[in-house]
CSV table of C-alpha atoms and ligand atoms in Angstrom, one decimal:
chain,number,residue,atom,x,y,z
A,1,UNK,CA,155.6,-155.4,101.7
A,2,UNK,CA,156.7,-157.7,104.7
A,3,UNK,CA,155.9,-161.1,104.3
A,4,UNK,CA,153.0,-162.7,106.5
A,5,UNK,CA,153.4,-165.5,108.5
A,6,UNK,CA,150.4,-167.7,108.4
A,7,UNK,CA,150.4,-167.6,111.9
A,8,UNK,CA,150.1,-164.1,112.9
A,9,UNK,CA,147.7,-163.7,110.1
A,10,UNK,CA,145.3,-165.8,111.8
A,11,UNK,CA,145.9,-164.7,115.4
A,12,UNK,CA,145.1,-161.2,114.2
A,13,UNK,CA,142.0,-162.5,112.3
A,14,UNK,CA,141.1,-164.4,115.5
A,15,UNK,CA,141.7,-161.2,117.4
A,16,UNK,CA,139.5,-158.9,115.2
A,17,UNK,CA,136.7,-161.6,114.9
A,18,UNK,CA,136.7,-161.7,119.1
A,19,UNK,CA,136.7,-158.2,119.4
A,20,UNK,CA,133.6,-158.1,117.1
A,21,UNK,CA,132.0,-161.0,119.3
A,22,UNK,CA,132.3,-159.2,122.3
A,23,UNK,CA,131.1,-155.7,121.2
A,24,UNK,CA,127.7,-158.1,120.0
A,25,UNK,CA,127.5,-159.5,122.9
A,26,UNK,CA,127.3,-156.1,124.9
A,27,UNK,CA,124.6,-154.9,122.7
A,28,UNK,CA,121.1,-154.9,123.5
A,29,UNK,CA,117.5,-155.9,122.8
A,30,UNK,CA,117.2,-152.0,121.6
A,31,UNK,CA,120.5,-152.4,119.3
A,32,UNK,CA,118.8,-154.1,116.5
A,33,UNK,CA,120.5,-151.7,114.1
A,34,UNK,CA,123.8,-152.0,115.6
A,35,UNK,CA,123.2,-155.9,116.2
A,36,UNK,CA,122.2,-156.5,112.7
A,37,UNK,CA,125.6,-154.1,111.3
A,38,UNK,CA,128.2,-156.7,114.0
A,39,UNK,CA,126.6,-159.7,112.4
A,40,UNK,CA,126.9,-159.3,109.3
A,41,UNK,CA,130.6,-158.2,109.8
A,42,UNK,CA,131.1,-161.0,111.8
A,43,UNK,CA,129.9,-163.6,109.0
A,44,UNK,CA,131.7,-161.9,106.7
A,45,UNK,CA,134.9,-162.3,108.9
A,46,UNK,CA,134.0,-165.7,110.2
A,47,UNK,CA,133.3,-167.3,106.6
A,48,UNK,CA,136.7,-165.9,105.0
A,49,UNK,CA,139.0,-167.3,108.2
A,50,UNK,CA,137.5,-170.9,107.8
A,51,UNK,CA,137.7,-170.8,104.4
A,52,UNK,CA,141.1,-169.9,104.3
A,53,UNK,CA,141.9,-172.2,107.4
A,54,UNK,CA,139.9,-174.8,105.8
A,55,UNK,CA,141.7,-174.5,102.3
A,56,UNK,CA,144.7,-173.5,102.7
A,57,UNK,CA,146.1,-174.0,106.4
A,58,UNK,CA,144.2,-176.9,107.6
A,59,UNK,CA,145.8,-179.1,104.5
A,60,UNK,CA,149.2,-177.9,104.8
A,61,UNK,CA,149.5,-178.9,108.7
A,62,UNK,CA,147.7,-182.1,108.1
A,63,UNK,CA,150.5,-182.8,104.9
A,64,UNK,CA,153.0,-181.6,107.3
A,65,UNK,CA,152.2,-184.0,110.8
A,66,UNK,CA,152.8,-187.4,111.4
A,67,UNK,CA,151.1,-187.9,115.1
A,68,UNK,CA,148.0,-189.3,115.1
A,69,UNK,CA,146.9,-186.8,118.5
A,70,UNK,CA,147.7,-184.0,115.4
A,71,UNK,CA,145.7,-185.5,113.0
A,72,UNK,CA,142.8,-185.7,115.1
A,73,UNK,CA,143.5,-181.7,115.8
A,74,UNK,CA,142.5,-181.3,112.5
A,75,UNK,CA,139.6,-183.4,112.2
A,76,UNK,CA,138.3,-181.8,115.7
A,77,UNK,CA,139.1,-178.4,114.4
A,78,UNK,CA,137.1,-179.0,111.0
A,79,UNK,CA,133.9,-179.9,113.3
A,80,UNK,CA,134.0,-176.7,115.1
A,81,UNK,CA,134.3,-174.6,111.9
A,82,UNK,CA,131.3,-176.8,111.4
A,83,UNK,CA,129.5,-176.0,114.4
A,84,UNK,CA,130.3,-172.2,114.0
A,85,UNK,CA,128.5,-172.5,110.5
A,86,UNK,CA,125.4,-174.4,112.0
A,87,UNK,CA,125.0,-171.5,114.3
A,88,UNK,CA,125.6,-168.8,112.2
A,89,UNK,CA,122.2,-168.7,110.0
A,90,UNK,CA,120.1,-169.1,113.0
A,91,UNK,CA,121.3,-166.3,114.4
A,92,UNK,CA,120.5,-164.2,111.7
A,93,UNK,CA,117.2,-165.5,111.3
A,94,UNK,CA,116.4,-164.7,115.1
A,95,UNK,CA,114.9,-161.2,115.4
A,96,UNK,CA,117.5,-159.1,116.6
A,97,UNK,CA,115.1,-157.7,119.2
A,98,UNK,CA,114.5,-161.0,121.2
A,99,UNK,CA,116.4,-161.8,124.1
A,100,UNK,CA,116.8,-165.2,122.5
A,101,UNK,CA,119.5,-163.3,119.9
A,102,UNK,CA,121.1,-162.1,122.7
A,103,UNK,CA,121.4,-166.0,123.9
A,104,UNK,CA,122.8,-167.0,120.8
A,105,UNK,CA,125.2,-164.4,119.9
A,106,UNK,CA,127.0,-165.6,123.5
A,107,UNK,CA,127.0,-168.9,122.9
A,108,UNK,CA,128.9,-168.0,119.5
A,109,UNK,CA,131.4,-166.3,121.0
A,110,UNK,CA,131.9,-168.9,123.2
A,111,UNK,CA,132.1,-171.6,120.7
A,112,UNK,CA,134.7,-168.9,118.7
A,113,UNK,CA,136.7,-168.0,121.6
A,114,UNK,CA,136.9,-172.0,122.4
A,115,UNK,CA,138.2,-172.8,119.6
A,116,UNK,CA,140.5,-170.1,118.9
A,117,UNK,CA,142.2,-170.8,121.4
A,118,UNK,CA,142.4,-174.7,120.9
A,119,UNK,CA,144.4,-173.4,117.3
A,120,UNK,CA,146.3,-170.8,119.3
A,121,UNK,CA,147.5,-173.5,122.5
A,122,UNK,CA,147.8,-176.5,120.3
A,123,UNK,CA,147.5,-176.3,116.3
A,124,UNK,CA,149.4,-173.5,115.9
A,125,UNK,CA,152.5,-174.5,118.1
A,126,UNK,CA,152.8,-177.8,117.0
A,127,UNK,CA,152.5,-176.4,113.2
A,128,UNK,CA,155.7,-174.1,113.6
A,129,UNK,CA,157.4,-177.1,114.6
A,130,UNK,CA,156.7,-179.1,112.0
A,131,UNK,CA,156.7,-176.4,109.0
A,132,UNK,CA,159.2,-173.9,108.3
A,133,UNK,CA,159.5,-170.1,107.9
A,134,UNK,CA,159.7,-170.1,104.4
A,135,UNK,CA,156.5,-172.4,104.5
A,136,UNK,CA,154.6,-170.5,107.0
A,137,UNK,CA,155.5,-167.5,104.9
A,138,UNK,CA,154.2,-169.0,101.5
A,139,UNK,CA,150.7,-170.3,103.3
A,140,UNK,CA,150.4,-166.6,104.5
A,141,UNK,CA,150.8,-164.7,101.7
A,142,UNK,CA,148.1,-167.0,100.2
A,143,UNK,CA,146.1,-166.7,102.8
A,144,UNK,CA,146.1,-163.3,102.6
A,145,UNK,CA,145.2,-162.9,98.9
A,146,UNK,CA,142.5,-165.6,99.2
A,147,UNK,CA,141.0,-163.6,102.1
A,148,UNK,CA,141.3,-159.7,100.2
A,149,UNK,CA,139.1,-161.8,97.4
A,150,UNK,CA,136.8,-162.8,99.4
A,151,UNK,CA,136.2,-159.5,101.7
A,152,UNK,CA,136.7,-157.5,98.4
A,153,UNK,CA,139.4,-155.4,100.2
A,154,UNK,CA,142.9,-154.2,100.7
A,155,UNK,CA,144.5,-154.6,104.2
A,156,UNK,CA,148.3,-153.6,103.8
B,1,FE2,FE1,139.7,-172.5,112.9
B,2,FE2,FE1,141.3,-169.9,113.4
């Protein structure tokens, strides 16, 4: 098995969890089967990467940094994971045939792809400067089991 890097890990989770966001958003009013199916998958997806960003990435970068503007990365990042979970219940408890779903599931993906990309310009640069391969290497392969735990699957 190749080793993971904690970094591509994540990209591909944040590429997976964005695909998922924007076949939701293209659904409609008339979807509610397939709009009910795309939540659920993307709570399920949503609640392992946090965790696992939250847990296990998230502490190592803020061991790892020593400049205050990286710190407060971290912090900023742990609000939107927040946010995302604030959001995440209402949506489900919004009837899936309201055009109000349809409002929320976009403002989701916005929030998601907002952030994402704040880890994938920022965090994640600035944390392959400051840990090395062998590290990055360790935090994915941990990542990784955490998250086959959590979704009850294999993926390699
Ligand atoms: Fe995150
Ligand atoms: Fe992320």
């Amino acid at each position: 098995m190749p080793p993971i890097n904690a970094i591509s890990l994540l990209k591909a989770d944040h590429k997976k969890v964005k695909g998922l966001l924007e076949d939701l958003e293209s659904t409609t009013e008339r979807g509610v089967g397939k709009r009910k199916k795309l939540l659920s998958q993307i709570d399920a997806e949503l609640k392992a990467h946090t965790s696992i960003e939250e847990e296990i990435f998230y502490p190592a970068f803020r061991e790892a940094v020593r400049k205050k503007e990286d710190r407060e990365m971290y912090f900023e990042a742990l609000e939107e994971h927040h946010v995302v979970r604030l959001v995440l219940p209402e949506i489900a408890a919004t009837d899936p045939s309201s055009e109000e779903f349809g409002a929320k599931a976009k403002v989701l993906k916005e929030l998601v792809t907002h952030h994402a990309k704040e880890e994938e310009k920022d965090m994640f640069p600035e944390a392959k400067k400051v840990l090395s391969d062998e590290e990055l290497e360790a935090l994915g392969a941990r990542m990784q089991a955490s998250k086959d735990k959590m979704l009850g699957r294999k993926r390699r």
